[in-house]
Amino acid sequence: MKTFFHLDMDAFFVSVEELFAPELKGKPVVVGGRPDERGVVSAASYAARKFGVHSAMPLRTAHKLCPQAIFVEGHMERYREYSHKVHEVLCGFTPLVEMASIDEAYLDITGTERLYGPPLRAAHLLHERVQAATKLNCSIGIAASRMVAKICSDQAKPNGVLMVMPGREAAFLGPLDVRRIPGVGKVSEKNLHALGIRKVRDLAARDETFLEEHFGKLGLALAGKAQGLDAGGWFDTEIGAEDGPKSISHEHTFTEDTADVAQLEATLAKLCEMVGRRLREHGLTAGTVQLKLRYTDFSTITRARTMERATALDTELLDEIRVLFRRNWKAGAAVRLLGVHVSGWSEEGTQMDLLDDPRHERWQRATAAADLMRDRFGDSAVSLAASLRGKFHERAHETPPGLPGKKKTGRPK
Ligand SMILES: [Mg+2]
């Protein structure tokens, strides 16, 4: 029998903002941008949530629901710094730690009784350590599976600890809405409701062939999850055996639609920098780049290109993206959103032949130096010349670059 913790920071972005601006405490706060801007809410304080504001909601909607809210742009570098602090505390507690996003982690604490006592005591100790190191609150769920532990931490919020005793999973899960199950979003919820499945116990009552017929692989995973088991997606890999991200992307929505080619290309340069940096942080090189382009009328195209050789260099990504852009943009048509997406990895270091190319090597050295500057002074400290005009703040989003612990590879040396 295993024992897992799921530790989730409470209103993480907002709480970090409050550390630097205590006057925000207890007030409705929205992180993500100005109230009149396009783009979405990254995080909302508990006081703002009472008005119905939640993350991923358009900023303008949040403003309508809660006009008195304080809107802040957010400080990605601070969130990252505090995420690293949390990660450090967790790694000092047990070696089996997996960050699931910037502010939550799974810990396998099986066999730590002699060190920390029973799981509830261990959780309180860990809670104190996180609080001491960061001055931030978190909630911890404890269960025999990660799936149930995650649901527990959610039910324990804010600032609580909740444990489901082994064998009591069905009784705990049964009365919960299906939406509480990790992996069940709005769409799956609707489809489940259409079949009369509203509570987890309704799901548990259906046999897995029925669920597989209706939902395929997801259905099988749901059958397992309804029993309190780790099944499907995230849970198919052991803690510590995670193989890193499947793709990396960044997008930018313009405050005003633009057809200014210089501004569009500068924005692409900035996006390539952000994507390139994340590739290097994961120690990966990408074989495929994809451009996403959305016009004023919301019509959207994506065009991909497989590169001759995989790369993690901003300049080489940009060369490819520029080709895609120039080929596919309806010249003169105003653009609402641009995105750069990369996939098709190989681990870096397997391509020794690249060192033969002096241009590539020069860029590699320049990029490494720029990364060091960005680590010290923030992401806006250094830019490729081409991206200077495309400067925009890195928006806070759920899985930013530099997420600790989610990868085996670490930063390339
Ligand atoms: Mg959280």
Coordinates of C-alpha atoms and ligand atoms in Angstrom, one line a residue, residues 8-9 103 157, ligand 1:
D8 CA -1.4 22.6 -3.6
M9 CA -0.6 26.2 -2.8
D103 CA 2.0 25.5 -7.5
K157 CA -8.9 24.3 0.9
Ligands
MG1 MG -3.2 26.1 -6.1

